[in-house]
Amino acid sequence: MDIFLLVGIILGFFSVVVGMIVKGADVTVLINPAAIIIIFVGLIAALINSFPSSDIKRLPKIFGVLFKNKTYDKAAMVGTIVELSNQARRDGLLSLENSVQSLEDPFLKKGLEMVVDGIDPDQIQEIMESEIEGIEERHQTAANMFITAGSTSPTLGVLGAVIGLIGALGNLNDVDALGHMISAAFVATLYGIFFGYVLFQPFGSRLKRKSAEEIDSMWLILEGVMSIQAGQSPKTIEQKLYSAIEPSQRPKER
């Protein structure tokens, strides 16, 4: 669980509720079925109209990725690649067969299996690059779904306010009901702005960041696999891969 994200969500809700209390607004107006229907059903409609069903079905999994706190230890990955390159240089590429089976990273494992099987280097690179591009495209689609929801939500909020005001104009003779209906009308706008700019668009940005971290790790692995296949020295591989890592992520002694 990504606790930092959870804290951000709680702070967002806290700011709205406390802000309303400080301003003397009635917090119970937030319980507005009409506003909830307009915003959330409208969002579902917008997503269905924007993306194919195959993407919509991935939403539960995308939320799982969003809240999952997955880290990429690139320094440890470089260490593993250098260790394997030492073994390959000492005993030959075929000696990696047993070591490869114990690898936890599926992308590194797949790449080195192709190396051990003697597949042409150009074909190995093409296959691995295609997999990276496919993953990057899926990640971009997932982020775009949240960005679409974030950009649509405020507009739906305005739509909800207009609908509420239309209802209020039909009760001009009842001053008490009129005041309540006007305040309720703007709840939809509050929902739209809050969910759009505090949650959904930031969610899209967060997914893009998570994607960038994973893709960077995969490119690092690709470079390592191709270097092992080319028979480069472990020291050269180590220096080349560490140069692609941010200084803060490198071992302290370096």
Steps between C-alpha positions, in 0.01 A plus 500: 500500500629845404448677833616834360220496242247405766615794713454733203144380441409539868651850508293594194173396664609657829567836335151513348312392813697723738480791256122471490479483880721808538284690253186396687363282221287198576714192426190285458429671166781281361262206527328578173381199295428712193853642493652157555299356211588784264873484576567129525250368246612778268864399550421138420322613183795720401747215547282254308473752217876560499652153541422146377358241738837324526646811664199559726526144632856573611392776739499282816852381418609858429376611842701214648813626326426854614487405867782244483832631625741325265863611504780426255844444652707581193830471686410144604397424142834623371673283760308194378582572135871552579509175697344314206743663259790378714363148484443519124852634441653232721296193399323600180143606422361147533607497866228760571220250438457396864560849640239652270226273634541644849459863388196680642469770233304345208636747243863431590428128508337507157787697348772275635309186402512622141872568537563150633289352217730671249237720338634767266591822690293721270197278555550504878514879500195527275294267721597677822445847353156393373406382849613829652303699245189288559517549876561873457195529273277319751627722779432811293143384436446442874629849583286653225187344652557689824594818315177472298303452822682796655427734211136387470414516871501883540281541192254247638504704822392808307232292329375388841487860620299603194254215554468597866437865415234401250326315782546797733343740251187289513466574873539878510197540726645283774794697645616223737494233231665739254801558729545130562474411131752767397754378755439139392544602136860603561585174678534338157750771403694434820503127427611558142787731587615291795500164324638648179791709631573343838460130415464389137753724324762446772428126474581520128825685573592242763441214258724672245773526761464134599512405134817703443674323788408155367594584141836645609569177689413294192728703274778448754440125487496504119835676493642250749374195307638625169834580665525147641408357162770711334761366744593837648713499813316510835680824591385668180143380554504621860625847409258532209195396702586711804535803273130454411394512866443815700791569737269470802417142401859386456690321778637746754861399444474612139 
